[in-house]
PDB file of C-alpha atoms in Angstrom:
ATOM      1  CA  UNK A1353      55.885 174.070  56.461  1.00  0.00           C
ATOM      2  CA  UNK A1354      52.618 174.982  54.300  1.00  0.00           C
ATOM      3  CA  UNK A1355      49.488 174.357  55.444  1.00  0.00           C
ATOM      4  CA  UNK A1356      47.207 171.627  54.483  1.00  0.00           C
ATOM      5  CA  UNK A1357      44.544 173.050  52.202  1.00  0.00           C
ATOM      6  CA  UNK A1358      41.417 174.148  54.130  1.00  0.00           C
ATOM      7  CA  UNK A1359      38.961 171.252  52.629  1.00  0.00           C
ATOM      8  CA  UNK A1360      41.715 168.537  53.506  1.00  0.00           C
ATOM      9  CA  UNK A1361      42.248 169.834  57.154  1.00  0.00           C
ATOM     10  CA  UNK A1362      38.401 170.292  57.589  1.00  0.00           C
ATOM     11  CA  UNK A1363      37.553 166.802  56.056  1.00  0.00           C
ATOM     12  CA  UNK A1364      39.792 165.063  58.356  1.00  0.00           C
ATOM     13  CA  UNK A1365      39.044 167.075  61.337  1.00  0.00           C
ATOM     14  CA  UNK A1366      43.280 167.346  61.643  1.00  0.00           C
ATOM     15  CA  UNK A1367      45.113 170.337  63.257  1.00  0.00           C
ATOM     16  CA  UNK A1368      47.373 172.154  60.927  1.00  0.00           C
ATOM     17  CA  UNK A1369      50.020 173.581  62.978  1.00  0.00           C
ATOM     18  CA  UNK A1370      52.182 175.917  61.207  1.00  0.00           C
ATOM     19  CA  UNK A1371      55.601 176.735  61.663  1.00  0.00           C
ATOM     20  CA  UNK A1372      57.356 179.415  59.865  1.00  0.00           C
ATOM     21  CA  UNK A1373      60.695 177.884  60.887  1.00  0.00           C
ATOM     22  CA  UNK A1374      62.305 177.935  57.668  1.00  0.00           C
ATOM     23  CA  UNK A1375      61.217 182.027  57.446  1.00  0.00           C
ATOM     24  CA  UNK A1376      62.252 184.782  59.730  1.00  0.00           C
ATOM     25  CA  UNK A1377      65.533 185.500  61.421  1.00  0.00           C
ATOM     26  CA  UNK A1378      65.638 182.226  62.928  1.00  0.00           C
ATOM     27  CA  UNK A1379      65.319 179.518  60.508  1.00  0.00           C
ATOM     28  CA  UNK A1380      68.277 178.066  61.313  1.00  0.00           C
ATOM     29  CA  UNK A1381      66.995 176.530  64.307  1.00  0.00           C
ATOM     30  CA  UNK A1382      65.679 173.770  61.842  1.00  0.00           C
ATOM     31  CA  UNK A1383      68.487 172.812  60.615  1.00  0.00           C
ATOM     32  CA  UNK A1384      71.613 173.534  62.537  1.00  0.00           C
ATOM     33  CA  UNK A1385      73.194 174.520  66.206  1.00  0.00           C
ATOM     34  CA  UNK A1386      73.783 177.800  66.918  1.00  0.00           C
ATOM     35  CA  UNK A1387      77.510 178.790  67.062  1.00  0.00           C
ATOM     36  CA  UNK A1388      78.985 182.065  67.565  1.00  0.00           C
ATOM     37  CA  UNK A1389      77.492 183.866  64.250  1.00  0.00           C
ATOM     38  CA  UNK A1390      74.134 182.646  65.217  1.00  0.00           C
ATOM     39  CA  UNK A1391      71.439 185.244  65.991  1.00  0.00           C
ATOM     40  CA  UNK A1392      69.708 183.932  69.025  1.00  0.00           C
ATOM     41  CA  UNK A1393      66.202 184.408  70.212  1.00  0.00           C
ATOM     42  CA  UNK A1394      65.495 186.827  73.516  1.00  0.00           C
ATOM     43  CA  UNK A1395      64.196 184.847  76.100  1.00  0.00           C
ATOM     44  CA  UNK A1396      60.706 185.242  75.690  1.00  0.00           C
ATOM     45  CA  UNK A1397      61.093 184.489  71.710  1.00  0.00           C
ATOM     46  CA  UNK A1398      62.416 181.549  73.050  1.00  0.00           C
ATOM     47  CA  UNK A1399      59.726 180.330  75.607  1.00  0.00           C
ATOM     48  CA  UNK A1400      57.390 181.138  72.606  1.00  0.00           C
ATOM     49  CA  UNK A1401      59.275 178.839  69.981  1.00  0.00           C
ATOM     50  CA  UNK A1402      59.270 176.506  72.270  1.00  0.00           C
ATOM     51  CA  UNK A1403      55.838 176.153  73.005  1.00  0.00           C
ATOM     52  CA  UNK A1404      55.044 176.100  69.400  1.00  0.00           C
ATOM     53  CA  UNK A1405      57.668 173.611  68.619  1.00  0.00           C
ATOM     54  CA  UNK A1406      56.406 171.388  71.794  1.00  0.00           C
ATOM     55  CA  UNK A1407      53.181 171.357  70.136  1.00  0.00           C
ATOM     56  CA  UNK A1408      53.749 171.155  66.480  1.00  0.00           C
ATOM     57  CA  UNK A1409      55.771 167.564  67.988  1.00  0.00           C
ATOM     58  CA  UNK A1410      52.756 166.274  70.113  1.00  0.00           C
ATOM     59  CA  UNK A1411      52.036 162.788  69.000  1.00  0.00           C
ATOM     60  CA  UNK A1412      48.672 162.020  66.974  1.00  0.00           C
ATOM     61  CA  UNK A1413      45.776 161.477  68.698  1.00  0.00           C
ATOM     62  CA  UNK A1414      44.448 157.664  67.961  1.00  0.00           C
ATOM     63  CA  UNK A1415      41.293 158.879  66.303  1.00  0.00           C
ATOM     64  CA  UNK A1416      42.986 161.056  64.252  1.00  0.00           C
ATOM     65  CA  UNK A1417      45.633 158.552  63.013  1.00  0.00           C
ATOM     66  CA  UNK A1418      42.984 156.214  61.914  1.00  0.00           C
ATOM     67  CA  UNK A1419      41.404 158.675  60.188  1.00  0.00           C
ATOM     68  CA  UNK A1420      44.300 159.626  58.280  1.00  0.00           C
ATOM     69  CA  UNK A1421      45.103 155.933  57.579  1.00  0.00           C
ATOM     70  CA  UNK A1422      41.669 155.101  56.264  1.00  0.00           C
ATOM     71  CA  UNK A1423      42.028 157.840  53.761  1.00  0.00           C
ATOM     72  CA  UNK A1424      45.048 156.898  52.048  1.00  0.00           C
ATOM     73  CA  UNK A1425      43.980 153.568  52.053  1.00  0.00           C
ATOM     74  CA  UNK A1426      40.342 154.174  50.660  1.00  0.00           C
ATOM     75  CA  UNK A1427      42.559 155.755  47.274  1.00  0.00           C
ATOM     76  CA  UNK A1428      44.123 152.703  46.752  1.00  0.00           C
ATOM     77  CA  UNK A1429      41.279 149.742  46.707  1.00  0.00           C
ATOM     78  CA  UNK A1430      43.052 147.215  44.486  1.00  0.00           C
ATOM     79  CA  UNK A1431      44.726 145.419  47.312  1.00  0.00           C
ATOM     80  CA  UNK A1432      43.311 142.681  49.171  1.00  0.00           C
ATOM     81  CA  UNK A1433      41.915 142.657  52.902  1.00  0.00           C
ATOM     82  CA  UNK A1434      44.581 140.492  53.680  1.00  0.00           C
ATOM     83  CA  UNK A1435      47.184 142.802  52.837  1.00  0.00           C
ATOM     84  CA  UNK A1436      46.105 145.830  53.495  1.00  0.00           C
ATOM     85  CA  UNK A1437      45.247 144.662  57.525  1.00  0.00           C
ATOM     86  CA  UNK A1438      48.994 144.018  57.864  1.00  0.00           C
ATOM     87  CA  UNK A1439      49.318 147.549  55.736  1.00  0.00           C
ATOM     88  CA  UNK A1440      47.500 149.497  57.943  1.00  0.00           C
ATOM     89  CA  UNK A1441      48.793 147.616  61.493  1.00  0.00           C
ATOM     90  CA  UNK A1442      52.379 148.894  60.173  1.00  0.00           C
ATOM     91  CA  UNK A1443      51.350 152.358  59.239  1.00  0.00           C
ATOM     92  CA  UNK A1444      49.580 153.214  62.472  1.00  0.00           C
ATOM     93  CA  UNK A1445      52.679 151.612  64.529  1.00  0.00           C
ATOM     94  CA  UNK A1446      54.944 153.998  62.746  1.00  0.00           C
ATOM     95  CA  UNK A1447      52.818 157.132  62.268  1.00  0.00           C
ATOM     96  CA  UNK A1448      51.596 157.399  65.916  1.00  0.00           C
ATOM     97  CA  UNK A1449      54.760 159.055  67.141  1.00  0.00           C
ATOM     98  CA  UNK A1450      54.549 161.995  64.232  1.00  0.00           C
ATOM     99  CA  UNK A1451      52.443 164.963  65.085  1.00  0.00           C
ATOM    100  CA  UNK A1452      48.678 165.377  63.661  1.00  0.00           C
ATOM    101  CA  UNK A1453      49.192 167.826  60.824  1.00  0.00           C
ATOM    102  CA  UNK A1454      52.660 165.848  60.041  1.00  0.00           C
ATOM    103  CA  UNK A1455      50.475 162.487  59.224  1.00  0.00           C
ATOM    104  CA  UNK A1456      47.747 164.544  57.434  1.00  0.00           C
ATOM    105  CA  UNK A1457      49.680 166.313  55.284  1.00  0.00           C
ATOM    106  CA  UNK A1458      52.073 163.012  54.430  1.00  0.00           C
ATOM    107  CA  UNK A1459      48.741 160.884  53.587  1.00  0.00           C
ATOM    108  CA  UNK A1460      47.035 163.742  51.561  1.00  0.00           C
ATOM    109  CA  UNK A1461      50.626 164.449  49.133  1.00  0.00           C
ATOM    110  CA  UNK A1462      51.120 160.534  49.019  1.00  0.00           C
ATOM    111  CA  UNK A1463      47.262 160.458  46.872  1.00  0.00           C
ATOM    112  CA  UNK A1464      48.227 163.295  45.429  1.00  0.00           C
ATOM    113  CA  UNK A1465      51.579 161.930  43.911  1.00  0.00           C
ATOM    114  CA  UNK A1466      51.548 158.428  43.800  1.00  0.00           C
ATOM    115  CA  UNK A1467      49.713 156.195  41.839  1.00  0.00           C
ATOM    116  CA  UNK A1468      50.263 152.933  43.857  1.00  0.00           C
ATOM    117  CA  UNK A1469      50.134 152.315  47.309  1.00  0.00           C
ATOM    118  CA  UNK A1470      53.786 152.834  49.039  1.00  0.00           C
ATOM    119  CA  UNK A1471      55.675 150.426  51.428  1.00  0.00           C
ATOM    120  CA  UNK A1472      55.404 152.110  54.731  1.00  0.00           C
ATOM    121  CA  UNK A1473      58.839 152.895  54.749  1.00  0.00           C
ATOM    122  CA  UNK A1474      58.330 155.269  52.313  1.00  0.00           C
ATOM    123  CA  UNK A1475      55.145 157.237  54.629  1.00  0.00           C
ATOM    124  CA  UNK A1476      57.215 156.985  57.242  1.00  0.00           C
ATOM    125  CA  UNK A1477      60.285 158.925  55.719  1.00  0.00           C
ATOM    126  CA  UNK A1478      57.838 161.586  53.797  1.00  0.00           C
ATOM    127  CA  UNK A1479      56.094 162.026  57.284  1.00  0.00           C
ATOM    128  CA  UNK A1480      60.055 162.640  59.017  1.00  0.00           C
ATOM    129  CA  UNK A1481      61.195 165.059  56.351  1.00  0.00           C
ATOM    130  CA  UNK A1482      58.501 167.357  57.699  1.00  0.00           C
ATOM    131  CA  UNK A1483      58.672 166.388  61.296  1.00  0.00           C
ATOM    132  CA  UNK A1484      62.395 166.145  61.508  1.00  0.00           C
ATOM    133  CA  UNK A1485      63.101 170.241  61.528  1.00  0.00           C
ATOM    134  CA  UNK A1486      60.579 170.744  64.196  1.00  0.00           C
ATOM    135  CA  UNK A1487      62.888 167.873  66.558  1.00  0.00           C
ATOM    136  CA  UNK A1488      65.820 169.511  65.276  1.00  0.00           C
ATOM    137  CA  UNK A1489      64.719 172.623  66.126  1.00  0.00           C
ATOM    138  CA  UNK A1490      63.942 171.388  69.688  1.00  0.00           C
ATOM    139  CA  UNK A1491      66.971 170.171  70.549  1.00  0.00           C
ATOM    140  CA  UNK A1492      68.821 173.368  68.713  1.00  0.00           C
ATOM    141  CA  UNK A1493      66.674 175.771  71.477  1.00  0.00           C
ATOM    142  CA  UNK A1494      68.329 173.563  74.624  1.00  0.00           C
ATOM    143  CA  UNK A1495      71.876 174.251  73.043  1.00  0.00           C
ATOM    144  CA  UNK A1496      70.747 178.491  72.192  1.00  0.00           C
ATOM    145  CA  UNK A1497      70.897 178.077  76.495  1.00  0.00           C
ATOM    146  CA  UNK A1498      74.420 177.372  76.413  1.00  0.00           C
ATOM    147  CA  UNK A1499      75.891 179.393  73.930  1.00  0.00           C
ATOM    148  CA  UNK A1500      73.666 182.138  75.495  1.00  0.00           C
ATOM    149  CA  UNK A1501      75.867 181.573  78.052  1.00  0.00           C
ATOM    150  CA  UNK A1502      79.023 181.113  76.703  1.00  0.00           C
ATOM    151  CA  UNK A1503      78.131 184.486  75.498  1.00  0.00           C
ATOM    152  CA  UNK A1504      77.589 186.222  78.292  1.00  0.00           C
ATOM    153  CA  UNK A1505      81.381 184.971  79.833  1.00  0.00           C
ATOM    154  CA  UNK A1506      83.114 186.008  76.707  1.00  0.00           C
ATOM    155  CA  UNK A1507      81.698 189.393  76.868  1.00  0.00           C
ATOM    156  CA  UNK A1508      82.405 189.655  80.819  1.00  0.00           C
ATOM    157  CA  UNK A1509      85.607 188.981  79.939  1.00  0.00           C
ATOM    158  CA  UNK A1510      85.997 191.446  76.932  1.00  0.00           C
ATOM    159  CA  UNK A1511      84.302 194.390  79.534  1.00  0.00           C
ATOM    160  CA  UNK A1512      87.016 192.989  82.554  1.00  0.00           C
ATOM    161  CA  UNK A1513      89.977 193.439  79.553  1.00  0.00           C
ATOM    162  CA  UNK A1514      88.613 196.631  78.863  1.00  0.00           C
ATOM    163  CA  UNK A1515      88.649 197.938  82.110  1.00  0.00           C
ATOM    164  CA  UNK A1516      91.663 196.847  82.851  1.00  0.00           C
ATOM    165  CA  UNK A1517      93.268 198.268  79.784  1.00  0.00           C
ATOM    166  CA  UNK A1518      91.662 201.531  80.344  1.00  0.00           C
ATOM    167  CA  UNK A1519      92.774 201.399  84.034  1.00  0.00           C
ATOM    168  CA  UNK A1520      96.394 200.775  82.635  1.00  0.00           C
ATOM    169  CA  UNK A1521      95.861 203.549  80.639  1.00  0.00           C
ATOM    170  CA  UNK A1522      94.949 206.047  83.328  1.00  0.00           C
ATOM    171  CA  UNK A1523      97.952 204.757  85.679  1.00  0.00           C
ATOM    172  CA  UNK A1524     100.163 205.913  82.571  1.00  0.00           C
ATOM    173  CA  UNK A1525      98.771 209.441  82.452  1.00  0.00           C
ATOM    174  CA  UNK A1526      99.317 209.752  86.158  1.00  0.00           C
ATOM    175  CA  UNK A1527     102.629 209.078  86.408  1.00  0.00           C
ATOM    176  CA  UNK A1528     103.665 210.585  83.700  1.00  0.00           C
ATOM    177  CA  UNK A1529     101.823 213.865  85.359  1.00  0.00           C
ATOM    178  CA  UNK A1530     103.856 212.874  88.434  1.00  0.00           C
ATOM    179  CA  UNK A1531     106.981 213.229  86.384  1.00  0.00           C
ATOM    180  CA  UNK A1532     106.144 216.711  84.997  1.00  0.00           C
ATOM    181  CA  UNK A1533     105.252 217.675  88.383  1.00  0.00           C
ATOM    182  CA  UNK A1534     108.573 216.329  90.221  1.00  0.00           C
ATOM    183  CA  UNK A1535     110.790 217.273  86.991  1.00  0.00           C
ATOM    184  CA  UNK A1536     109.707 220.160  86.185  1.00  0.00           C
ATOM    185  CA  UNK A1537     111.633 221.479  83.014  1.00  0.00           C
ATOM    186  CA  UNK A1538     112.309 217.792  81.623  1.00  0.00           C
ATOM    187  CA  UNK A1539     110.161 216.029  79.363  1.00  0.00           C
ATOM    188  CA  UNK A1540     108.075 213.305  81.039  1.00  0.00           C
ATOM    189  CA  UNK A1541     107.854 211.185  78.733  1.00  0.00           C
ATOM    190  CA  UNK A1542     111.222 210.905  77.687  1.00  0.00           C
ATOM    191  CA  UNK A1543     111.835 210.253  81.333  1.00  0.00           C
ATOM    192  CA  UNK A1544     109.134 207.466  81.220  1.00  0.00           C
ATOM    193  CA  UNK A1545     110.340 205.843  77.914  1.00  0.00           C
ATOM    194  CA  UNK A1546     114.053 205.582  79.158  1.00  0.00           C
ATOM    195  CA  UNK A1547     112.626 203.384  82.381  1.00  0.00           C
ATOM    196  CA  UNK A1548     113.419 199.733  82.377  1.00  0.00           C
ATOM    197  CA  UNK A1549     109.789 197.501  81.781  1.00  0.00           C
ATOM    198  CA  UNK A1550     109.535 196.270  85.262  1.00  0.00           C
ATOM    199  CA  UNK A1551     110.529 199.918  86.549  1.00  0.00           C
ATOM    200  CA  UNK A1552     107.104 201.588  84.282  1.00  0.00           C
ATOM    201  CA  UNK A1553     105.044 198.676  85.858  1.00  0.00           C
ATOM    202  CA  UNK A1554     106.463 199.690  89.525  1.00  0.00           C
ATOM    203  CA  UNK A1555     105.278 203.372  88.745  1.00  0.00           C
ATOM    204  CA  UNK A1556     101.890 202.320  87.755  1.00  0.00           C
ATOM    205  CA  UNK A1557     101.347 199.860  90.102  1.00  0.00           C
ATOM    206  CA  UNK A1558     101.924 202.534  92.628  1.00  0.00           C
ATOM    207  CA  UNK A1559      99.651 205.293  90.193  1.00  0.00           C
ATOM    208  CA  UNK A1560      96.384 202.613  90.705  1.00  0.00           C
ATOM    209  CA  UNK A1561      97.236 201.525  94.750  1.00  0.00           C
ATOM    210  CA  UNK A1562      99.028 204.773  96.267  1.00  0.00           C
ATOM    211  CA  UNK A1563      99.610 208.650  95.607  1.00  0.00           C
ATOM    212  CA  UNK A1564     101.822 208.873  97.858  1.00  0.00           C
ATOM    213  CA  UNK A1565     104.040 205.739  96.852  1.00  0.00           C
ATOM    214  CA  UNK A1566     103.798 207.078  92.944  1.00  0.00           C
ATOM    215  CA  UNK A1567     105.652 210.383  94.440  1.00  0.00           C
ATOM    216  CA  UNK A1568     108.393 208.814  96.591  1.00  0.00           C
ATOM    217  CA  UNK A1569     109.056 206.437  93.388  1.00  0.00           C
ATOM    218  CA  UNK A1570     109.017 209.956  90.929  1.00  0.00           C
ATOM    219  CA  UNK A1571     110.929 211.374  93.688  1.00  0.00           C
ATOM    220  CA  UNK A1572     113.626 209.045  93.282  1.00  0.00           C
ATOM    221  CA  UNK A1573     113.982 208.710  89.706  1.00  0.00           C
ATOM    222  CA  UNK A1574     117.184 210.446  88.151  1.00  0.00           C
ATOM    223  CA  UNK A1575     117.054 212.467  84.955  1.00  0.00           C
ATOM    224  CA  UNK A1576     120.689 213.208  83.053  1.00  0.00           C
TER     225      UNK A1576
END
């Protein structure tokens, strides 16, 4: 989100958070949930999002609202009292849960733009489209937590497959370096390849748990 110009944010005495959500590698926080392709934030990006986020979202402060309220409404004097009392009551019940620079910046584009005062409706969904992104983006840094997570089991799992592949591999060397050893003059791996499945597991089995198991069970293998 831009900032307010200077003079506006002085005049009304109105913080002007900024938040470069929509720039940067992690823009998408605004707008979507991480999933797998999602680059997440280190934790300490995170904890520093966050506090931004948690106070780009703090709630106007009373005097400020007013403020705010008054100065759309002073650019508009061709209503009546009447209706501009209700006006206002409505305004400052559905403004006071949008952050500071949110209700500034919605008042100041509104005078800028339109040339008759809105229903508040219309305030109220200006004021959301800039507010909305920063929730969003809230709520998207609780689920980053989770796929973190989910993250960190998939690739435990990927290392635990690995190592157990590479394990089966080194269990194949072995006993095929048993075979040489006990058969000398015979090709190994012939030997090995004319096994039965359940008979190459037995040898490997034996190659991982017990040397001297993987030798008896060489020992005993016939070669034509």
């Amino acid at each position: 989100m831009s900032r307010l110009p200077a003079t506006v944010a002085r005049e009304t005495g109105l913080s002007t958070i900024r938040l470069d959500l929509e720039r940067g590698p992690y823009g998408w926080l605004a707008y979507s949930m991480p999933d797998r392709y999602s680059r997440l934030p280190t934790l300490a990006e995170e904890d520093e999002i966050r506090r931004d986020l948690v106070a780009a979202t703090e709630p106007v402060e009373v005097s400020e609202l007013e403020r705010a309220i008054a100065r759309l409404v002073a650019a508009y004097p061709q209503r009546g009292a009447a209706d501009i009392r209700g006006y206002v009551i409505g305004l400052a019940e559905h403004l006071a849960g949008f952050p500071a620079d949110v209700v500034a910046r919605a008042c100041w584009e509104i005078v800028h733009a339109k040339a008759f005062l809105p229903a508040v409706a219309e305030v109220v969904a200006l004021a959301e489209s800039y507010a909305g992104p920063r929730r969003h983006a809230l709520r998207a840094l609780d689920a980053v937590d989770v796929e973190r997570e989910r993250r960190r089991k998939v690739e435990a799992e990927q290392a635990r497959q690995e190592d157990s592949r590479q394990r089966w591999r080194a269990a194949e060397t072995q006993v095929l370096d048993a075979i040489a050893a006990a058969k000398p003059g015979h090709d190994a791996a012939e030997i090995f390849d004319r096994l039965g499945i359940n008979h190459r597991i037995r040898l490997k089995l034996a190659a991982i748990g017990s040397d001297d198991d993987l030798v008896a069970l060489v020992d005993a293998l016939e070669v034509g």
